[in-house]
Amino acid sequence: MIKDFILPDIGEGVVECELVEWLVKEGDTVVEDQPIADVMTDKALVQIPAPFAGVVTKLYYAKGDIAKVHAPLYAVQIEGAVEIAGEESVATEPAAATAKVTEPVAATTANTSSSSSVSIEEFLLPDIGEGIVECELVEWLVSEGDWVEEDQPIADVMTDKALVQIPAIKAGKIAKLHYRKGQLAKVHAPLFAIEVKHMASAPAATANTVTAANAAPAAQIVNAEPARQGKALASPAVRRMARSLDIDLSQVPGTGKHGRVYKEDITRFQQGASNVSAPSTTQVKEAEATQASQTQVTTSTVTQRADTVEPIRGVKAVMARMMVESVSSIPHFTYCEEFDLTDLVALRESMKVKYSSDEVKLTMMPFFMKSMSLALSQFPVMNSQVNADCTELTYKARHNIGMAVDSKVGLLVPNIKDVQDKSILEVAAEITRLTQAARSGRVAPADLKDGTISISNIGALGGTVATPIINKPEVAIVALGKLQTLPRFNAKGEVEARQIMQVSWSGDHRVIDGGTIARFCNLWKQYLEQPQEMLLAMR
């Protein structure tokens, strides 16, 4: 069966997104949860996973197109996905019923199926909170093949705000659970599939007979097996604590609302269990009992420590893939230099009060970008791009200078367009706008595209020297170290305090050699160390 994947809501207020990259092609066989595409909203870069396994038959958008939310993104051929109706139910249901219930129940099901039809319906995870687009699957409360009633709890999911229980909206049999425990479920994506029976003219008594017959063996199974830990209402942290102490959460009395179990409840339960076994130790010497108690406390403390595993998703996953591709395909080389920015710092301080506002922050970055643009005019190869097989070099006419920003969604590199045509104050206004947008995770796709060279300001966090990775397909990137007050000799041989910054270049050695990057850096350094030279070079 060919099924269209409908692009779900991927953010509050988002109605469309840019298709940044297809991670598969038509004809590829994909598995459940495999990344299919990277899309860019006005908030962040999002990776779209496959909810079903199958063969991709059609990609509805090309790279760079704008995809619409709630419209088909791609089509997939799902193997073994069929709808069961009429005579198919007669053939399949008796066999399944014979394996799970008694012979009379199988006969009853076979007789009623002639006047009924069965279809498999997907349950889409609904909106469970304002702004929430995904949640952690904490625990399945049912298994595949279980019969459920309307409003029966199906799963516990954890958002960044609360633990939520998902009920069944229809009665039927669970056909497929699309997520495993601990995975992130997407809002408006299928959570589970349920086999729903549509009765044509079957009497109510027959339906009740089947339900009762199925419920009886199910109850026997539940009574025969120990209670599962997941039946308790508790947060993931509490569940981890219970697992580390080998305690069954279903046996712990919860003191929270609706029986929610807290860490204090586990502690009390553990102490109570110790008290039960206390009479058996009363015959032991007091010193030995005290030592055993101390050992138990120490062991409990140690066992609570556990490694934390966090999946790499979204912007971080895209950044990881791009960095690996850059390092593996571009021969990097590094060049470092020292800048004396004493005069530039004084110039900026004298202008900051007059020209800074809420819309414009006159930092050092606008001076770095404008002077870099002036130097690029003399060394256009630094503003070039090379094709994939390194047979063509394109000299970019626009100076779109990117700046790496440590945002809450990961590393973003928005760029200021056409720096060669902007004044320092205009560049400062753009930097202020993009910095605020990046730190809130709301950078527009257009601001992330078409960069030609990049600056990484590691000095804002305290570093001095770095080996930055080139932002492919650019050919150069520079890292700015922190500004330090250091002693240096002046022209008279006297020691004086100067404002020193280390800069570290990484270049694509396929198109840039050491001499070129050194001469370019010297010109850039001249404009920054002697701001009057930069002013004279402006047009």
Coordinates of N, CA and C in Angstrom, one line a residue, residues 172-394:
G172 N -10.8 -1.4 20.4 CA -10.3 -2.3 19.3 C -9.1 -3.0 19.8
K173 N -8.3 -3.6 18.9 CA -7.1 -4.3 19.2 C -5.9 -3.5 18.7
I174 N -4.9 -3.5 19.5 CA -3.6 -2.7 19.2 C -2.9 -3.5 18.1
A175 N -2.7 -2.9 17.0 CA -2.1 -3.5 15.8 C -0.6 -3.2 15.8
K176 N -0.2 -2.0 16.2 CA 1.2 -1.6 16.0 C 1.5 -0.5 17.0
L177 N 2.6 -0.5 17.7 CA 3.1 0.5 18.6 C 4.3 1.1 17.8
H178 N 4.2 2.4 17.4 CA 5.2 3.0 16.5 C 6.4 3.5 17.2
Y179 N 6.4 3.6 18.5 CA 7.6 4.1 19.2 C 8.0 3.1 20.3
R180 N 9.3 3.1 20.6 CA 9.8 2.3 21.7 C 9.9 3.1 23.0
K181 N 10.0 2.5 24.1 CA 10.1 3.2 25.4 C 11.4 4.1 25.3
G182 N 11.2 5.4 25.7 CA 12.3 6.3 25.7 C 12.5 7.1 24.4
Q183 N 11.8 6.8 23.3 CA 11.9 7.5 22.1 C 11.1 8.8 22.2
L184 N 11.3 9.7 21.3 CA 10.6 11.0 21.2 C 9.5 10.8 20.2
A185 N 8.2 11.0 20.6 CA 7.1 10.9 19.7 C 6.7 12.3 19.2
K186 N 6.4 12.4 18.0 CA 6.0 13.7 17.3 C 4.5 14.0 17.4
V187 N 4.2 15.2 17.7 CA 2.8 15.6 17.7 C 2.3 15.6 16.3
H188 N 1.0 15.1 16.1 CA 0.4 15.0 14.8 C 0.9 13.8 14.0
A189 N 1.8 13.0 14.6 CA 2.3 11.8 13.9 C 1.7 10.6 14.5
P190 N 1.6 9.5 13.8 CA 1.0 8.3 14.3 C 1.7 7.8 15.6
L191 N 0.9 7.5 16.6 CA 1.5 7.0 17.9 C 1.3 5.5 17.9
F192 N 0.1 5.0 17.5 CA -0.1 3.6 17.5 C -1.2 3.3 16.5
A193 N -1.3 2.1 16.0 CA -2.3 1.7 15.1 C -3.3 0.7 15.8
I194 N -4.6 0.9 15.6 CA -5.6 0.1 16.3 C -6.5 -0.5 15.2
E195 N -6.8 -1.8 15.5 CA -7.8 -2.5 14.6 C -9.2 -2.3 15.1
V196 N -10.0 -1.6 14.4 CA -11.3 -1.3 14.8 C -12.3 -2.1 14.1
K197 N -13.3 -2.6 14.8 CA -14.3 -3.4 14.2 C -15.6 -2.6 14.0
H198 N -16.1 -2.6 12.7 CA -17.3 -1.8 12.4 C -18.4 -2.8 12.3
M199 N -19.4 -2.8 13.2 CA -20.5 -3.8 13.2 C -21.6 -3.3 12.3
A200 N -22.0 -4.2 11.4 CA -23.1 -3.9 10.5 C -24.5 -4.2 11.1
S201 N -24.7 -5.4 11.6 CA -26.0 -5.7 12.2 C -25.9 -6.7 13.3
A202 N -24.7 -6.8 13.9 CA -24.5 -7.8 14.9 C -25.2 -7.3 16.2
P203 N -25.9 -8.2 16.9 CA -26.6 -7.8 18.1 C -25.6 -7.5 19.2
A204 N -26.0 -6.6 20.1 CA -25.2 -6.2 21.2 C -24.7 -7.3 22.1
A205 N -25.6 -8.3 22.3 CA -25.3 -9.5 23.1 C -24.0 -10.2 22.6
T206 N -23.9 -10.3 21.3 CA -22.8 -11.0 20.7 C -21.5 -10.3 21.0
A207 N -21.5 -9.0 20.8 CA -20.4 -8.1 21.1 C -20.0 -8.2 22.5
N208 N -21.0 -8.2 23.4 CA -20.7 -8.3 24.8 C -20.0 -9.7 25.1
T209 N -20.5 -10.7 24.5 CA -20.0 -12.1 24.7 C -18.5 -12.1 24.3
V210 N -18.1 -11.5 23.2 CA -16.8 -11.5 22.7 C -15.9 -10.7 23.7
T211 N -16.4 -9.6 24.1 CA -15.6 -8.7 25.0 C -15.4 -9.4 26.3
A212 N -16.4 -10.0 26.9 CA -16.3 -10.7 28.1 C -15.3 -11.9 28.0
A213 N -15.5 -12.6 26.9 CA -14.6 -13.8 26.8 C -13.1 -13.4 26.6
N214 N -12.9 -12.3 25.9 CA -11.5 -11.8 25.8 C -11.0 -11.3 27.1
A215 N -11.9 -10.6 27.9 CA -11.4 -10.0 29.1 C -11.1 -11.1 30.1
A216 N -11.8 -12.2 30.2 CA -11.5 -13.2 31.2 C -10.1 -13.8 31.1
P217 N -9.6 -14.3 29.9 CA -8.2 -14.8 29.9 C -7.2 -13.7 30.2
A218 N -7.5 -12.4 29.7 CA -6.6 -11.3 29.9 C -6.5 -11.1 31.4
A219 N -7.6 -11.1 32.2 CA -7.5 -10.9 33.6 C -6.7 -12.0 34.3
Q220 N -6.8 -13.3 33.7 CA -6.1 -14.4 34.3 C -4.6 -14.2 34.1
I221 N -4.2 -13.7 32.9 CA -2.8 -13.4 32.6 C -2.3 -12.3 33.6
V222 N -3.0 -11.3 33.8 CA -2.6 -10.2 34.6 C -2.4 -10.7 36.1
N223 N -3.3 -11.5 36.5 CA -3.2 -12.0 37.9 C -2.1 -13.0 38.1
A224 N -1.7 -13.7 37.0 CA -0.7 -14.7 37.1 C 0.7 -14.1 37.1
E225 N 0.8 -12.9 36.4 CA 2.2 -12.3 36.3 C 2.3 -11.2 37.3
P226 N 3.5 -11.0 37.8 CA 3.8 -9.9 38.7 C 3.5 -8.6 38.0
A227 N 3.1 -7.6 38.8 CA 2.8 -6.3 38.2 C 4.0 -5.6 37.6
R228 N 3.8 -5.0 36.4 CA 4.9 -4.4 35.7 C 5.3 -3.0 36.3
Q229 N 6.5 -2.7 36.3 CA 7.0 -1.5 36.9 C 6.3 -0.2 36.2
G230 N 6.1 -0.3 34.9 CA 5.6 0.8 34.2 C 4.1 1.2 34.5
K231 N 3.4 0.4 35.3 CA 2.0 0.7 35.6 C 1.9 1.9 36.6
A232 N 2.9 2.2 37.3 CA 2.9 3.3 38.2 C 3.0 4.7 37.5
L233 N 2.5 5.7 38.1 CA 2.6 7.0 37.6 C 3.8 7.7 38.2
A234 N 4.8 8.0 37.4 CA 6.1 8.5 38.0 C 6.9 9.2 36.9
S235 N 7.7 10.1 37.2 CA 8.6 10.8 36.3 C 9.8 9.9 35.9
P236 N 10.4 10.2 34.7 CA 11.6 9.4 34.3 C 12.7 9.3 35.4
A237 N 12.9 10.4 36.1 CA 13.9 10.4 37.2 C 13.6 9.4 38.3
V238 N 12.3 9.4 38.6 CA 11.9 8.4 39.7 C 12.0 7.0 39.2
R239 N 11.7 6.8 37.9 CA 11.8 5.4 37.3 C 13.2 4.9 37.3
R240 N 14.2 5.9 37.0 CA 15.6 5.5 37.0 C 16.0 5.1 38.4
M241 N 15.6 5.9 39.4 CA 15.9 5.6 40.7 C 15.4 4.2 41.2
A242 N 14.2 3.9 40.8 CA 13.6 2.6 41.1 C 14.4 1.5 40.4
R243 N 14.8 1.7 39.2 CA 15.5 0.6 38.5 C 16.9 0.4 39.1
S244 N 17.6 1.5 39.5 CA 18.9 1.4 40.1 C 18.8 0.7 41.5
L245 N 17.7 0.8 42.2 CA 17.5 0.1 43.5 C 16.8 -1.2 43.3
D246 N 16.5 -1.6 42.1 CA 15.8 -2.9 41.8 C 14.5 -3.0 42.6
I247 N 13.7 -1.9 42.5 CA 12.4 -1.8 43.2 C 11.3 -1.7 42.1
D248 N 10.3 -2.5 42.3 CA 9.1 -2.6 41.4 C 8.2 -1.4 41.8
L249 N 8.1 -0.4 40.8 CA 7.3 0.8 41.1 C 5.9 0.5 41.4
S250 N 5.3 -0.6 40.8 CA 3.9 -0.9 41.0 C 3.7 -1.3 42.5
Q251 N 4.7 -1.6 43.2 CA 4.5 -2.0 44.6 C 4.7 -0.8 45.6
V252 N 5.1 0.3 45.0 CA 5.4 1.5 45.9 C 4.1 2.3 46.0
P253 N 3.6 2.6 47.2 CA 2.4 3.4 47.4 C 2.8 4.9 47.1
G254 N 2.1 5.5 46.1 CA 2.4 6.9 45.7 C 1.6 7.9 46.6
T255 N 2.2 9.0 47.0 CA 1.5 10.0 47.8 C 1.1 11.2 47.0
G256 N 1.4 11.2 45.7 CA 1.0 12.3 44.8 C -0.4 12.2 44.3
K257 N -0.8 13.2 43.5 CA -2.1 13.2 42.9 C -2.2 12.0 41.9
H258 N -3.4 11.3 42.0 CA -3.7 10.1 41.2 C -2.7 9.0 41.5
G259 N -2.1 9.0 42.7 CA -1.2 7.9 43.1 C 0.2 8.1 42.5
R260 N 0.6 9.3 42.1 CA 2.0 9.6 41.5 C 3.0 9.2 42.6
V261 N 4.1 8.5 42.1 CA 5.2 8.1 43.0 C 6.3 9.1 42.9
Y262 N 6.8 9.6 44.1 CA 7.9 10.5 44.2 C 9.1 9.7 44.7
K263 N 10.3 10.4 44.7 CA 11.5 9.8 45.2 C 11.4 9.5 46.7
E264 N 10.7 10.3 47.4 CA 10.5 10.1 48.9 C 9.7 8.8 49.1
D265 N 8.7 8.6 48.2 CA 8.0 7.3 48.4 C 8.8 6.1 48.2
I266 N 9.8 6.2 47.3 CA 10.7 5.0 47.1 C 11.6 4.9 48.3
T267 N 12.1 6.0 48.8 CA 12.9 5.9 50.0 C 12.2 5.3 51.2
R268 N 10.9 5.7 51.4 CA 10.1 5.1 52.5 C 9.9 3.6 52.3
F269 N 9.6 3.3 51.0 CA 9.3 1.9 50.7 C 10.6 1.0 50.9
Q270 N 11.7 1.6 50.6 CA 13.0 0.8 50.8 C 13.3 0.6 52.3
Q271 N 13.0 1.7 53.1 CA 13.2 1.6 54.5 C 12.2 0.6 55.1
G272 N 11.0 0.6 54.6 CA 10.0 -0.3 55.1 C 10.4 -1.8 54.8
A273 N 11.0 -2.0 53.6 CA 11.4 -3.4 53.3 C 12.5 -3.8 54.2
S274 N 13.4 -2.9 54.6 CA 14.5 -3.2 55.5 C 14.0 -3.6 56.8
N275 N 12.9 -2.8 57.3 CA 12.3 -3.1 58.6 C 11.7 -4.5 58.7
V276 N 11.1 -4.9 57.5 CA 10.5 -6.3 57.5 C 11.5 -7.4 57.8
S277 N 12.7 -7.1 57.2 CA 13.8 -8.2 57.4 C 14.6 -7.9 58.7
A278 N 14.2 -6.9 59.4 CA 15.0 -6.6 60.6 C 15.0 -7.7 61.7
P279 N 13.8 -8.4 62.0 CA 13.8 -9.4 63.0 C 14.9 -10.5 62.7
S280 N 15.2 -10.8 61.4 CA 16.1 -11.8 61.1 C 17.5 -11.5 61.5
T281 N 17.8 -10.2 61.7 CA 19.1 -9.8 62.1 C 19.3 -9.5 63.6
T282 N 18.2 -9.6 64.3 CA 18.3 -9.3 65.7 C 19.2 -10.2 66.5
Q283 N 19.5 -11.4 65.9 CA 20.4 -12.4 66.6 C 21.8 -12.1 66.3
V284 N 22.1 -11.2 65.4 CA 23.5 -10.8 65.1 C 24.0 -9.8 66.0
K285 N 25.3 -9.7 66.2 CA 25.9 -8.8 67.1 C 25.6 -7.4 66.6
E286 N 25.5 -6.4 67.5 CA 25.2 -5.0 67.2 C 26.2 -4.4 66.2
A287 N 27.4 -4.7 66.4 CA 28.5 -4.1 65.6 C 28.3 -4.6 64.1
E288 N 28.0 -5.9 64.0 CA 27.9 -6.5 62.6 C 26.6 -5.9 61.9
A289 N 25.6 -5.6 62.7 CA 24.3 -5.0 62.1 C 24.6 -3.6 61.7
T290 N 25.4 -2.9 62.5 CA 25.7 -1.5 62.1 C 26.5 -1.5 60.8
Q291 N 27.5 -2.4 60.8 CA 28.4 -2.4 59.6 C 27.6 -2.8 58.3
A292 N 26.7 -3.7 58.5 CA 25.8 -4.1 57.3 C 25.0 -3.0 56.9
S293 N 24.4 -2.2 57.8 CA 23.6 -1.1 57.5 C 24.4 0.0 56.7
Q294 N 25.6 0.3 57.2 CA 26.4 1.2 56.5 C 26.8 0.8 55.1
T295 N 27.1 -0.5 55.0 CA 27.4 -1.0 53.7 C 26.3 -0.9 52.7
Q296 N 25.0 -1.2 53.3 CA 23.8 -1.1 52.4 C 23.6 0.4 51.9
V297 N 23.8 1.3 52.8 CA 23.7 2.7 52.5 C 24.7 3.1 51.4
T298 N 25.9 2.7 51.6 CA 27.0 3.0 50.6 C 26.7 2.4 49.3
T299 N 26.2 1.2 49.3 CA 25.9 0.5 48.0 C 24.7 1.2 47.3
S300 N 23.7 1.6 48.1 CA 22.6 2.3 47.5 C 23.0 3.6 46.9
T301 N 23.9 4.3 47.5 CA 24.4 5.6 47.0 C 25.2 5.4 45.7
V302 N 26.0 4.3 45.6 CA 26.8 4.1 44.4 C 25.9 3.7 43.3
T303 N 24.9 2.8 43.6 CA 24.0 2.3 42.5 C 23.1 3.3 41.9
Q304 N 23.0 4.5 42.5 CA 22.1 5.5 42.0 C 22.8 6.3 40.9
R305 N 24.1 6.1 40.8 CA 24.9 6.8 39.7 C 24.8 6.0 38.4
A306 N 24.4 6.7 37.4 CA 24.3 6.0 36.1 C 24.6 7.0 35.0
D307 N 25.1 6.4 33.9 CA 25.4 7.2 32.7 C 24.2 7.7 32.1
T308 N 24.3 8.9 31.5 CA 23.1 9.5 30.8 C 23.4 9.5 29.3
V309 N 22.4 8.9 28.6 CA 22.5 8.8 27.1 C 21.5 9.8 26.5
E310 N 22.0 10.7 25.7 CA 21.1 11.7 25.1 C 21.2 11.6 23.6
P311 N 20.1 11.4 22.8 CA 20.2 11.3 21.4 C 20.6 12.7 20.8
I312 N 21.3 12.6 19.6 CA 21.7 13.9 18.9 C 20.6 14.1 17.8
R313 N 19.9 15.2 17.9 CA 18.8 15.4 17.0 C 18.9 16.9 16.6
G314 N 18.0 17.2 15.5 CA 17.8 18.6 15.1 C 19.0 19.3 14.6
V315 N 19.2 20.5 15.1 CA 20.3 21.4 14.6 C 21.7 20.7 15.0
K316 N 21.8 20.1 16.1 CA 23.0 19.4 16.5 C 23.4 18.3 15.6
A317 N 22.4 17.5 15.2 CA 22.6 16.4 14.2 C 23.1 16.9 12.9
V318 N 22.5 18.0 12.4 CA 22.9 18.6 11.1 C 24.3 19.2 11.2
M319 N 24.6 19.9 12.3 CA 25.9 20.4 12.5 C 27.0 19.3 12.5
A320 N 26.7 18.2 13.2 CA 27.6 17.1 13.3 C 27.9 16.5 11.9
R321 N 26.8 16.3 11.1 CA 27.0 15.8 9.8 C 27.8 16.7 8.8
M322 N 27.5 18.0 8.9 CA 28.2 19.0 8.1 C 29.7 19.1 8.5
M323 N 30.0 19.1 9.8 CA 31.4 19.2 10.2 C 32.2 18.0 9.7
V324 N 31.6 16.8 9.9 CA 32.3 15.6 9.4 C 32.5 15.7 7.9
E325 N 31.5 16.1 7.1 CA 31.7 16.2 5.7 C 32.8 17.3 5.3
S326 N 32.8 18.4 6.1 CA 33.8 19.4 5.8 C 35.2 18.9 6.1
V327 N 35.4 18.3 7.2 CA 36.8 17.8 7.6 C 37.2 16.7 6.6
S328 N 36.3 15.8 6.2 CA 36.7 14.7 5.4 C 36.9 15.0 4.0
S329 N 36.4 16.2 3.5 CA 36.5 16.5 2.1 C 37.3 17.8 1.8
I330 N 37.7 18.5 2.8 CA 38.5 19.8 2.7 C 39.8 19.6 3.4
P331 N 40.9 19.8 2.7 CA 42.2 19.8 3.4 C 42.4 21.1 4.1
H332 N 42.3 21.1 5.4 CA 42.4 22.3 6.2 C 43.9 22.7 6.5
F333 N 44.2 23.9 6.6 CA 45.5 24.4 7.2 C 45.2 25.6 8.0
T334 N 46.0 25.8 9.1 CA 45.7 26.9 10.1 C 46.8 27.9 10.0
Y335 N 46.4 29.2 10.1 CA 47.4 30.3 10.2 C 47.0 31.2 11.3
C336 N 47.9 31.6 12.2 CA 47.6 32.4 13.4 C 48.3 33.7 13.3
E337 N 47.7 34.7 13.9 CA 48.3 36.1 13.9 C 47.9 36.8 15.2
E338 N 48.7 37.8 15.6 CA 48.4 38.6 16.7 C 48.0 40.1 16.3
F339 N 46.9 40.6 16.8 CA 46.4 41.9 16.4 C 46.6 42.8 17.7
D340 N 47.1 44.0 17.4 CA 47.1 45.0 18.5 C 45.9 46.0 18.2
L341 N 44.9 45.9 19.0 CA 43.7 46.6 18.8 C 43.5 47.8 19.7
T342 N 44.6 48.3 20.3 CA 44.5 49.4 21.2 C 43.8 50.6 20.7
D343 N 44.2 51.1 19.5 CA 43.5 52.2 18.9 C 42.1 52.0 18.5
L344 N 41.8 50.8 18.0 CA 40.4 50.5 17.6 C 39.5 50.4 18.8
V345 N 40.0 49.9 19.9 CA 39.2 49.8 21.2 C 38.9 51.3 21.6
A346 N 39.9 52.2 21.5 CA 39.6 53.5 21.9 C 38.6 54.2 21.0
L347 N 38.7 54.0 19.7 CA 37.7 54.6 18.8 C 36.3 54.0 19.0
R348 N 36.2 52.8 19.3 CA 34.9 52.2 19.5 C 34.3 52.7 20.8
E349 N 35.1 52.9 21.9 CA 34.6 53.4 23.2 C 34.1 54.8 23.0
S350 N 34.8 55.6 22.2 CA 34.4 57.0 22.0 C 33.1 57.1 21.2
M351 N 32.8 56.1 20.4 CA 31.5 56.2 19.6 C 30.4 55.4 20.2
K352 N 30.7 54.5 21.1 CA 29.7 53.6 21.6 C 28.5 54.3 22.3
V353 N 28.7 55.2 23.1 CA 27.6 55.9 23.8 C 26.7 56.6 22.9
K354 N 27.3 57.3 21.9 CA 26.5 58.1 20.9 C 25.7 57.2 20.0
Y355 N 26.2 56.1 19.5 CA 25.6 55.4 18.4 C 24.9 54.1 18.9
S356 N 25.1 53.6 20.1 CA 24.4 52.4 20.6 C 23.0 52.7 21.0
S357 N 22.1 51.7 20.7 CA 20.7 51.8 21.1 C 20.2 50.4 21.2
D358 N 18.8 50.3 21.4 CA 18.2 48.9 21.5 C 18.3 48.2 20.2
E359 N 18.3 48.9 19.1 CA 18.4 48.3 17.8 C 19.8 48.1 17.3
V360 N 20.8 48.8 17.8 CA 22.1 48.8 17.3 C 23.1 48.7 18.5
K361 N 23.8 47.6 18.6 CA 24.9 47.4 19.6 C 26.2 47.6 18.9
L362 N 26.9 48.7 19.2 CA 28.2 48.9 18.5 C 29.3 48.1 19.2
T363 N 29.4 46.9 18.8 CA 30.5 46.0 19.4 C 31.7 46.1 18.4
M364 N 32.7 45.3 18.7 CA 33.9 45.2 17.8 C 33.6 44.5 16.5
M365 N 32.5 43.6 16.5 CA 32.3 42.8 15.3 C 32.0 43.6 14.0
P366 N 31.2 44.7 14.1 CA 31.0 45.5 12.8 C 32.3 46.0 12.2
F367 N 33.3 46.4 13.0 CA 34.6 46.8 12.5 C 35.3 45.7 11.9
F368 N 35.3 44.5 12.5 CA 35.9 43.3 12.0 C 35.3 43.0 10.6
M369 N 34.0 43.0 10.5 CA 33.3 42.6 9.2 C 33.6 43.6 8.1
K370 N 33.5 44.9 8.4 CA 33.7 45.9 7.4 C 35.1 45.9 6.9
S371 N 36.1 45.8 7.8 CA 37.5 45.8 7.4 C 37.8 44.5 6.6
M372 N 37.1 43.4 7.0 CA 37.3 42.1 6.2 C 36.8 42.3 4.8
S373 N 35.6 43.0 4.7 CA 35.1 43.2 3.3 C 36.0 44.0 2.5
L374 N 36.7 45.0 3.1 CA 37.6 45.8 2.3 C 38.8 45.0 1.9
A375 N 39.3 44.1 2.7 CA 40.4 43.2 2.4 C 40.0 42.2 1.3
L376 N 38.7 41.7 1.4 CA 38.3 40.8 0.4 C 38.3 41.3 -1.0
S377 N 38.1 42.6 -1.1 CA 38.1 43.3 -2.5 C 39.5 43.2 -3.1
Q378 N 40.5 43.1 -2.3 CA 41.9 42.9 -2.8 C 42.3 41.5 -3.0
F379 N 41.6 40.6 -2.2 CA 41.9 39.1 -2.3 C 40.6 38.4 -2.5
P380 N 40.1 38.4 -3.7 CA 38.8 37.8 -4.0 C 38.8 36.3 -3.8
V381 N 39.9 35.6 -3.9 CA 39.9 34.2 -3.7 C 39.5 33.8 -2.3
M382 N 39.6 34.6 -1.3 CA 39.2 34.3 0.0 C 37.7 34.3 0.1
N383 N 37.0 34.9 -0.9 CA 35.6 35.0 -0.9 C 35.0 34.1 -2.1
S384 N 35.7 33.0 -2.3 CA 35.3 32.1 -3.4 C 34.7 30.8 -2.9
Q385 N 34.2 30.0 -3.8 CA 33.6 28.7 -3.5 C 34.1 27.7 -4.6
V386 N 34.4 26.5 -4.2 CA 34.8 25.5 -5.1 C 33.7 24.4 -5.3
N387 N 33.6 23.8 -6.5 CA 32.6 22.8 -6.7 C 33.0 21.5 -6.1
A388 N 32.1 20.5 -6.1 CA 32.3 19.3 -5.4 C 33.6 18.5 -5.8
D389 N 33.8 18.4 -7.1 CA 35.0 17.7 -7.6 C 36.2 18.6 -7.8
C390 N 36.2 19.8 -7.4 CA 37.3 20.7 -7.4 C 37.8 21.0 -8.8
T391 N 36.8 21.2 -9.7 CA 37.2 21.5 -11.1 C 36.8 23.0 -11.5
E392 N 36.0 23.7 -10.6 CA 35.6 25.0 -10.9 C 35.7 25.9 -9.6
L393 N 36.1 27.1 -9.8 CA 36.2 28.0 -8.6 C 35.3 29.3 -9.0
T394 N 34.4 29.5 -8.1 CA 33.4 30.7 -8.3 C 33.8 31.8 -7.4

